[in-house]
Amino acid sequence: MPQKLEKIYDPLKVESKWYNYWIKNHLFHAVPGTGRKTYTIVIPPPNVTGMLTMGHILNNTIQDLLVRWKRMDNYEALWLPGTDHAGIATQNKVEASLKDEGLTRHDLGREKLIQRVWKWKEKFGGIILEQLKRLGASCDWERTRFTMDEGLSEAVREVFVRLYEKGLIYRGKRLINWCPRCHTALADEEAPNKEMQGTFWHIAYPLSDGSGEIVVSTTRPETLLGDTAVAVHPDDERYAHLIGRKVTLPLVGREIPIIADEHADMEKGSGAVKITPAHDFDDFAVAERHGLEKVAVIDDNGNINEAGGGYSGLDRFEARNKIVADLKEAGLFRGEEPRITPIPSCYRCDTIVEPYLSEQWFVKMKPLAEPAIAAVRSGKIRFCPKHWEETYFHWMENIRDWCISRQIWWGHRIPVWTCENGHTFAARRDPVVCDECGSSRLTQDPDVLDTWFSSWLWPFSTLGWPERTDDLAAFFPTDTLVTGPDIIFFWVARMIMAALEFMGDVPFTDVYFNGMIRDLAGRKMSKSLGNSPDPLWLIEGADAAAVKEFAAKNPSYKSGVPAYGADAVRLTMVYLTPLGGDIHFDHTLVEMGQKFCNKIWNASRFVLMNLPENVYFAGNLSGFRSDMELPERWILSRLQKVIGEVRQGLESFRLNEATKQAYAFVWGEFCDWYIEMLKPRFYGETEAGSKAAVETAVHIMETILRLLHPFMPFITEEIWQALPLENIDAPGTRSIMIQPYPEAREELIDEEAEKEMKLLQECIGAIRAIRGEMNIPQEKKATLLLSGEPSLLDILKRHEPYIKRLAGIETVKTGKILKRPPQSASAVVGGLDIFLPLEGLVDLALEKSRIIKEIERLEKQVEGLKRKLSNKDFIDKAPADVVEKEHRKESDFSEKLDKLKENLKHLAE
Ligand SMILES: [Zn+2]
Ligand SMILES: [Zn+2]
């Protein structure tokens, strides 16, 4: 026996019930070798330190939507979940908790710290995946992976050794981005530039022979301690006579040469620049060209080192102030000016990053990038929206070597050993002796690999590579990657390179870049701005006390958040997301999804309560039946078209279009029209077609539920389970999520029925509008006069009972040319004239005076708006959307005014 639906929809109860049911019955589990076509998505692994954000909600709703749709479309669909060990972020987190105990990582030592991190991971590392379950994510949890688990660590080793043996991994003393707080090297992408207010200082460097000076300009005067040259442009005639001569470095006293190099910009400052090879990327290149010395003066803590003489021990910013003051005192200061400069900072902790000279490991990227560029150019991989391809090409064509070593402890240790005799080698398994000399005194490189060095293997390492597993054979290459454009270089591009290199194939065929979530003021939602709500509040509800702190900055949360449920959140998010565009989000918007849930719930309950008892239905309809009435033929026809449109939206990643089509159909056509037209038959007011009506109602409902399931999995399962369907699967495997996704059926399209229904809807709509405008009380039944083309009149006459019922009409009179009765309202619909005599429906005198008053009120408002809009001051100063809104108001009011005047004229007849 199907269960009954509760009177009120309670999302929390329903959602946990069905999620447990799906898990218990392994319905998310994909099996290789079934012979079915596969569809695979790998999740962008959230950091183990992560907590669910609104960004995750959007990203994972889209993935779940796609994978549920494909699963219903008879694919062996796999959504593979997991987490990233997030080297720096996780170690920072654990170090912060050590700090509370008054300890540093050095007090613990390497091994103990790693143990602590593992313990932390066991305790907190699964939280984000648990939170995803609340959203309804249909991940194959039996396949959950972690970038530091055994298999993935093996994949990392294999890749490192292969690249090492191929000569694509090398060690070198290079300038890298260094975070003095996190104490590690960072990749270029991990140290993004921020525009900051700085100062451009002009400093005189005296010529050593006392014959004058040369002025250089810099934003970082503290680095002059490490200068090893001054450069001028070779074409700069002002300085031609100085090239090859020496200057004396201020405050330091060292003699350094004046060299000619095109790096010096003749237009900028004095045209002469100081060269600090150990602390500037461009200067490093100049030094390489001229064989200059590289003097490091800043240490790994961001302090001046012993090479900095009297400044040694000072923090880099303290040193800056002191050096500027000393230059002034020495009479070598030549002025300053404010300047906006791009300053790189650590993406994990925001500290200003220091270019730092050190031994690091690098991957040569150019040979890997070439095939990866070709894969996107040839269309083997498609980006959606397409414009991201340009960003990708630009970066890939200018790619630099990837610094992969990090001076932290949490991560994959670099698999390179050196023996006592200086032999260095990489190994897949921890070696016991040196291959070359047999020595057993080996030391492993202390550094760990960049976190992305494991995540770039994610699409195949998670499927078992380097083993040749059945999973790999079945599910690789994966199909769709859903991710944010902010990690296009960190992750997307590198996955493409890795898959082509190690698997000889692309990792996925489509990349869908989802947009960003902003608040209503247009600001990006972020933890640091404090404008990103906890998504679980939206799903489970939160009272005012629980959100108090957040509400202080975000007033719309002041009275708490109702439990909207996961379906409402999902539907709203997808509905609001234009392809690749950003969402402007506030929790009150989720009311839309919540109301939609309630609408479906109530409509379903209505149908279910009116079904004959103990009768089971074939969910599927064999075709049109001869006893079907217009509403049935129309709704079936419309449903086929909507199915087509929803599928088209899904296939082209225009998910919001798909959502809007489904939403408009279910709400505006199924609930508002079809259910209303079912009522007379359900209530036994009319016999005609009532059996066909019942059967069609069940069929339509069943199909709509399947159509909506990927968007709102919980409520659709709950209602579907309550339908009295025959021949559905046995308990345990019985679920809407494994039923077929609806296909449009050509034979159920009936253009004639749609045309007739359109006329009927317009006619009823026009009468309802008149009743509204003229303030006709609901219980007053009107007389309707229809005049015009007999073939059209015929259609309406055939469906007269619906007009009567839905528009509050008592009698209908028709004729080819009817005269308009006095004191009547009128409308024109599809070439027909509609007249509604008002005598007896409204108190004409009272209605007249009401309308006159309303006209006066509106006229004043229109006048005011016109005045405002002709005020040049307002037009110039107000934001465009405000002006636009006032214009719209003015035209709406004017239109309403015309209508009222027209009504008044008829009443006065
Ligand atoms: Zn940092
Ligand atoms: Zn050796």
Short mmCIF file of N, CA, C and O in Angstrom, two decimals, residues 473-558:
data_model
loop_
_atom_site.label_atom_id
_atom_site.label_comp_id
_atom_site.label_asym_id
_atom_site.label_seq_id
_atom_site.Cartn_x
_atom_site.Cartn_y
_atom_site.Cartn_z
N ALA A 473 39.01 1.39 -16.42
CA ALA A 473 38.57 1.02 -17.77
C ALA A 473 37.16 1.52 -18.03
O ALA A 473 36.84 1.96 -19.13
N ALA A 474 36.33 1.45 -17.00
CA ALA A 474 34.91 1.79 -17.22
C ALA A 474 34.65 3.29 -17.16
O ALA A 474 33.88 3.81 -17.96
N PHE A 475 35.27 3.99 -16.22
CA PHE A 475 34.82 5.36 -15.94
C PHE A 475 35.76 6.47 -16.42
O PHE A 475 35.47 7.63 -16.26
N PHE A 476 36.92 6.09 -16.96
CA PHE A 476 37.84 7.10 -17.48
C PHE A 476 37.84 7.05 -19.00
O PHE A 476 37.84 5.95 -19.54
N PRO A 477 37.88 8.17 -19.69
CA PRO A 477 37.83 9.56 -19.24
C PRO A 477 36.48 9.89 -18.62
O PRO A 477 35.46 9.35 -19.01
N THR A 478 36.50 10.80 -17.67
CA THR A 478 35.25 11.22 -17.06
C THR A 478 34.55 12.17 -18.04
O THR A 478 35.08 12.49 -19.10
N ASP A 479 33.35 12.59 -17.68
CA ASP A 479 32.57 13.36 -18.64
C ASP A 479 32.54 14.85 -18.35
O ASP A 479 33.03 15.64 -19.13
N THR A 480 31.95 15.20 -17.22
CA THR A 480 31.77 16.63 -16.95
C THR A 480 32.53 17.02 -15.69
O THR A 480 32.47 16.31 -14.69
N LEU A 481 33.24 18.13 -15.78
CA LEU A 481 33.85 18.71 -14.59
C LEU A 481 33.08 19.98 -14.28
O LEU A 481 32.90 20.81 -15.17
N VAL A 482 32.61 20.11 -13.05
CA VAL A 482 31.89 21.33 -12.65
C VAL A 482 32.75 22.03 -11.62
O VAL A 482 33.02 21.48 -10.55
N THR A 483 33.20 23.22 -11.93
CA THR A 483 34.11 23.89 -11.00
C THR A 483 34.05 25.40 -11.16
O THR A 483 33.37 25.90 -12.05
N GLY A 484 34.75 26.10 -10.29
CA GLY A 484 34.78 27.56 -10.38
C GLY A 484 35.96 28.00 -11.24
O GLY A 484 37.00 27.34 -11.25
N PRO A 485 35.81 29.10 -11.96
CA PRO A 485 36.89 29.57 -12.82
C PRO A 485 38.11 30.03 -12.04
O PRO A 485 39.19 30.16 -12.60
N ASP A 486 37.98 30.22 -10.72
CA ASP A 486 39.13 30.68 -9.93
C ASP A 486 40.23 29.62 -9.85
O ASP A 486 41.37 29.95 -9.53
N ILE A 487 39.90 28.34 -10.15
CA ILE A 487 40.97 27.35 -10.10
C ILE A 487 41.28 26.78 -11.49
O ILE A 487 41.76 25.66 -11.61
N ILE A 488 41.05 27.58 -12.50
CA ILE A 488 41.32 27.13 -13.87
C ILE A 488 42.80 26.79 -14.07
O ILE A 488 43.12 25.82 -14.75
N PHE A 489 43.72 27.55 -13.44
CA PHE A 489 45.15 27.24 -13.60
C PHE A 489 45.64 26.25 -12.56
O PHE A 489 46.34 25.30 -12.86
N PHE A 490 45.25 26.50 -11.30
CA PHE A 490 45.64 25.61 -10.20
C PHE A 490 45.34 24.16 -10.54
O PHE A 490 46.09 23.27 -10.26
N TRP A 491 44.13 23.97 -11.11
CA TRP A 491 43.61 22.62 -11.13
C TRP A 491 43.19 22.15 -12.52
O TRP A 491 43.68 21.12 -13.00
N VAL A 492 42.30 22.89 -13.17
CA VAL A 492 41.73 22.42 -14.44
C VAL A 492 42.83 22.19 -15.48
O VAL A 492 42.95 21.10 -16.05
N ALA A 493 43.66 23.20 -15.69
CA ALA A 493 44.71 23.09 -16.72
C ALA A 493 45.69 21.97 -16.37
O ALA A 493 46.11 21.20 -17.23
N ARG A 494 46.04 21.86 -15.10
CA ARG A 494 47.02 20.84 -14.71
C ARG A 494 46.45 19.44 -14.84
O ARG A 494 47.16 18.50 -15.20
N MET A 495 45.14 19.27 -14.56
CA MET A 495 44.53 17.95 -14.75
C MET A 495 44.59 17.54 -16.21
O MET A 495 44.80 16.37 -16.54
N ILE A 496 44.36 18.51 -17.09
CA ILE A 496 44.39 18.20 -18.53
C ILE A 496 45.80 17.75 -18.91
O ILE A 496 46.00 16.74 -19.59
N MET A 497 46.81 18.47 -18.41
CA MET A 497 48.19 18.12 -18.73
C MET A 497 48.55 16.74 -18.19
O MET A 497 49.14 15.92 -18.89
N ALA A 498 48.16 16.47 -16.95
CA ALA A 498 48.52 15.19 -16.32
C ALA A 498 47.84 14.02 -17.02
O ALA A 498 48.48 12.99 -17.30
N ALA A 499 46.56 14.16 -17.34
CA ALA A 499 45.84 13.04 -17.96
C ALA A 499 46.43 12.73 -19.33
O ALA A 499 46.61 11.57 -19.70
N LEU A 500 46.75 13.79 -20.10
CA LEU A 500 47.31 13.54 -21.43
C LEU A 500 48.67 12.87 -21.32
O LEU A 500 49.01 11.97 -22.08
N GLU A 501 49.47 13.27 -20.31
CA GLU A 501 50.80 12.70 -20.15
C GLU A 501 50.77 11.25 -19.65
O GLU A 501 51.48 10.41 -20.14
N PHE A 502 49.91 11.00 -18.65
CA PHE A 502 49.99 9.67 -18.01
C PHE A 502 48.92 8.69 -18.48
O PHE A 502 49.08 7.49 -18.36
N MET A 503 47.80 9.19 -18.98
CA MET A 503 46.74 8.31 -19.46
C MET A 503 46.65 8.33 -20.98
O MET A 503 45.96 7.52 -21.57
N GLY A 504 47.31 9.30 -21.60
CA GLY A 504 47.22 9.43 -23.05
C GLY A 504 45.85 9.85 -23.53
O GLY A 504 45.47 9.63 -24.67
N ASP A 505 45.06 10.44 -22.64
CA ASP A 505 43.72 10.87 -23.03
C ASP A 505 43.31 12.08 -22.19
O ASP A 505 43.92 12.35 -21.16
N VAL A 506 42.25 12.76 -22.64
CA VAL A 506 41.76 13.90 -21.86
C VAL A 506 41.11 13.39 -20.58
O VAL A 506 40.59 12.27 -20.55
N PRO A 507 41.12 14.19 -19.50
CA PRO A 507 40.51 13.72 -18.24
C PRO A 507 38.99 13.83 -18.24
O PRO A 507 38.33 13.15 -17.46
N PHE A 508 38.44 14.72 -19.08
CA PHE A 508 36.99 14.95 -19.13
C PHE A 508 36.70 15.61 -20.46
O PHE A 508 37.63 16.11 -21.13
N THR A 509 35.45 15.60 -20.85
CA THR A 509 35.14 16.20 -22.16
C THR A 509 34.51 17.59 -22.03
O THR A 509 34.63 18.39 -22.93
N ASP A 510 33.82 17.84 -20.91
CA ASP A 510 33.21 19.15 -20.74
C ASP A 510 33.60 19.75 -19.40
O ASP A 510 33.58 19.06 -18.38
N VAL A 511 33.92 21.02 -19.42
CA VAL A 511 34.16 21.73 -18.16
C VAL A 511 33.10 22.81 -18.05
O VAL A 511 32.99 23.68 -18.91
N TYR A 512 32.29 22.70 -17.02
CA TYR A 512 31.28 23.73 -16.78
C TYR A 512 31.77 24.62 -15.64
O TYR A 512 31.97 24.14 -14.52
N PHE A 513 31.99 25.89 -15.96
CA PHE A 513 32.45 26.82 -14.93
C PHE A 513 31.24 27.51 -14.31
O PHE A 513 30.55 28.27 -14.98
N ASN A 514 30.98 27.21 -13.05
CA ASN A 514 29.84 27.89 -12.42
C ASN A 514 30.25 29.28 -11.96
O ASN A 514 31.43 29.58 -11.77
N GLY A 515 29.24 30.14 -11.81
CA GLY A 515 29.50 31.53 -11.46
C GLY A 515 29.80 31.68 -9.98
O GLY A 515 29.94 30.71 -9.23
N MET A 516 29.91 32.92 -9.57
CA MET A 516 30.24 33.24 -8.19
C MET A 516 28.96 33.62 -7.46
O MET A 516 28.00 34.06 -8.08
N ILE A 517 28.96 33.48 -6.14
CA ILE A 517 27.79 33.91 -5.38
C ILE A 517 28.10 35.24 -4.73
O ILE A 517 29.12 35.41 -4.08
N ARG A 518 27.22 36.19 -4.97
CA ARG A 518 27.39 37.52 -4.41
C ARG A 518 26.21 37.83 -3.50
O ARG A 518 25.17 37.21 -3.61
N ASP A 519 26.39 38.80 -2.62
CA ASP A 519 25.25 39.22 -1.82
C ASP A 519 24.44 40.22 -2.64
O ASP A 519 24.79 40.53 -3.78
N LEU A 520 23.34 40.71 -2.08
CA LEU A 520 22.47 41.57 -2.88
C LEU A 520 23.14 42.90 -3.23
O LEU A 520 22.77 43.56 -4.18
N ALA A 521 24.18 43.27 -2.45
CA ALA A 521 24.90 44.50 -2.75
C ALA A 521 25.95 44.25 -3.84
O ALA A 521 26.69 45.16 -4.21
N GLY A 522 26.05 43.00 -4.30
CA GLY A 522 26.98 42.70 -5.39
C GLY A 522 28.37 42.30 -4.93
O GLY A 522 29.25 42.03 -5.73
N ARG A 523 28.57 42.21 -3.60
CA ARG A 523 29.89 41.82 -3.11
C ARG A 523 30.02 40.30 -3.13
O ARG A 523 29.06 39.60 -2.83
N LYS A 524 31.21 39.83 -3.50
CA LYS A 524 31.46 38.41 -3.49
C LYS A 524 31.25 37.87 -2.08
O LYS A 524 31.68 38.48 -1.12
N MET A 525 30.58 36.72 -1.97
CA MET A 525 30.39 36.15 -0.64
C MET A 525 31.69 35.53 -0.17
O MET A 525 32.28 34.72 -0.88
N SER A 526 32.15 35.92 1.00
CA SER A 526 33.40 35.34 1.50
C SER A 526 33.42 35.39 3.01
O SER A 526 32.71 36.17 3.64
N LYS A 527 34.27 34.52 3.54
CA LYS A 527 34.41 34.42 4.98
C LYS A 527 34.93 35.75 5.54
O LYS A 527 34.45 36.24 6.55
N SER A 528 35.91 36.32 4.81
CA SER A 528 36.53 37.53 5.37
C SER A 528 35.57 38.72 5.37
O SER A 528 35.67 39.58 6.24
N LEU A 529 34.65 38.77 4.42
CA LEU A 529 33.68 39.87 4.42
C LEU A 529 32.53 39.61 5.40
O LEU A 529 31.75 40.50 5.71
N GLY A 530 32.42 38.37 5.85
CA GLY A 530 31.37 38.03 6.81
C GLY A 530 29.97 38.11 6.20
O GLY A 530 29.01 38.41 6.90
N ASN A 531 29.85 37.84 4.91
CA ASN A 531 28.52 37.92 4.29
C ASN A 531 28.06 36.59 3.71
O ASN A 531 27.12 36.54 2.93
N SER A 532 28.75 35.52 4.05
CA SER A 532 28.38 34.19 3.53
C SER A 532 27.73 33.36 4.64
O SER A 532 28.38 32.97 5.59
N PRO A 533 26.42 33.12 4.52
CA PRO A 533 25.74 32.40 5.59
C PRO A 533 26.12 30.92 5.60
O PRO A 533 26.60 30.40 4.60
N ASP A 534 25.93 30.27 6.73
CA ASP A 534 26.10 28.82 6.80
C ASP A 534 24.94 28.18 6.04
O ASP A 534 23.78 28.37 6.41
N PRO A 535 25.23 27.44 4.98
CA PRO A 535 24.15 26.89 4.16
C PRO A 535 23.22 25.97 4.95
O PRO A 535 22.05 25.81 4.59
N LEU A 536 23.74 25.38 6.02
CA LEU A 536 22.89 24.47 6.79
C LEU A 536 21.75 25.21 7.48
O LEU A 536 20.70 24.64 7.74
N TRP A 537 21.95 26.51 7.75
CA TRP A 537 20.84 27.30 8.28
C TRP A 537 19.68 27.27 7.31
O TRP A 537 18.53 27.18 7.70
N LEU A 538 20.00 27.40 6.03
CA LEU A 538 18.93 27.48 5.02
C LEU A 538 18.19 26.16 4.92
O LEU A 538 16.99 26.12 4.73
N ILE A 539 18.94 25.07 5.05
CA ILE A 539 18.31 23.76 4.90
C ILE A 539 17.55 23.38 6.17
O ILE A 539 16.40 22.98 6.11
N GLU A 540 18.22 23.55 7.32
CA GLU A 540 17.64 23.04 8.56
C GLU A 540 16.97 24.10 9.42
O GLU A 540 16.33 23.78 10.41
N GLY A 541 17.15 25.36 9.05
CA GLY A 541 16.59 26.44 9.85
C GLY A 541 17.53 26.84 10.98
O GLY A 541 18.37 26.05 11.41
N ALA A 542 17.42 28.08 11.42
CA ALA A 542 18.24 28.55 12.54
C ALA A 542 17.47 29.68 13.21
O ALA A 542 16.91 30.53 12.53
N ASP A 543 17.43 29.65 14.54
CA ASP A 543 16.67 30.72 15.21
C ASP A 543 17.51 31.98 15.35
O ASP A 543 18.71 31.99 15.06
N ALA A 544 16.84 33.04 15.76
CA ALA A 544 17.49 34.35 15.80
C ALA A 544 18.77 34.33 16.62
O ALA A 544 19.77 34.95 16.24
N ALA A 545 18.76 33.60 17.74
CA ALA A 545 19.94 33.58 18.61
C ALA A 545 21.13 32.95 17.88
O ALA A 545 22.25 33.43 17.99
N ALA A 546 20.85 31.89 17.12
CA ALA A 546 21.94 31.16 16.46
C ALA A 546 22.63 31.99 15.38
O ALA A 546 23.80 31.78 15.08
N VAL A 547 21.91 32.93 14.79
CA VAL A 547 22.49 33.69 13.68
C VAL A 547 22.80 35.13 14.09
O VAL A 547 23.11 35.97 13.25
N LYS A 548 22.74 35.39 15.39
CA LYS A 548 22.84 36.76 15.87
C LYS A 548 24.09 37.50 15.37
O LYS A 548 24.01 38.61 14.85
N GLU A 549 25.21 36.82 15.48
CA GLU A 549 26.47 37.44 15.10
C GLU A 549 26.47 37.79 13.61
O GLU A 549 26.87 38.87 13.20
N PHE A 550 25.99 36.85 12.82
CA PHE A 550 25.94 37.04 11.37
C PHE A 550 24.95 38.15 11.00
O PHE A 550 25.21 38.97 10.11
N ALA A 551 23.82 38.18 11.72
CA ALA A 551 22.77 39.15 11.41
C ALA A 551 23.21 40.58 11.70
O ALA A 551 22.68 41.53 11.12
N ALA A 552 24.20 40.72 12.57
CA ALA A 552 24.69 42.07 12.88
C ALA A 552 25.20 42.75 11.62
O ALA A 552 25.09 43.95 11.44
N LYS A 553 25.78 41.95 10.72
CA LYS A 553 26.28 42.50 9.46
C LYS A 553 25.29 42.29 8.32
O LYS A 553 25.42 42.91 7.27
N ASN A 554 24.35 41.36 8.49
CA ASN A 554 23.43 41.00 7.41
C ASN A 554 22.00 41.01 7.94
O ASN A 554 21.46 39.97 8.33
N PRO A 555 21.38 42.19 7.95
CA PRO A 555 20.11 42.39 8.66
C PRO A 555 18.96 41.47 8.21
O PRO A 555 18.07 41.19 9.00
N SER A 556 18.99 40.97 6.98
CA SER A 556 17.86 40.15 6.55
C SER A 556 17.80 38.82 7.33
O SER A 556 16.86 38.06 7.20
N TYR A 557 18.83 38.54 8.12
CA TYR A 557 18.85 37.31 8.91
C TYR A 557 18.39 37.53 10.35
O TYR A 557 18.44 36.63 11.17
N LYS A 558 17.98 38.78 10.63
CA LYS A 558 17.75 39.17 12.02
C LYS A 558 16.80 38.25 12.78
O LYS A 558 17.05 37.90 13.92
#
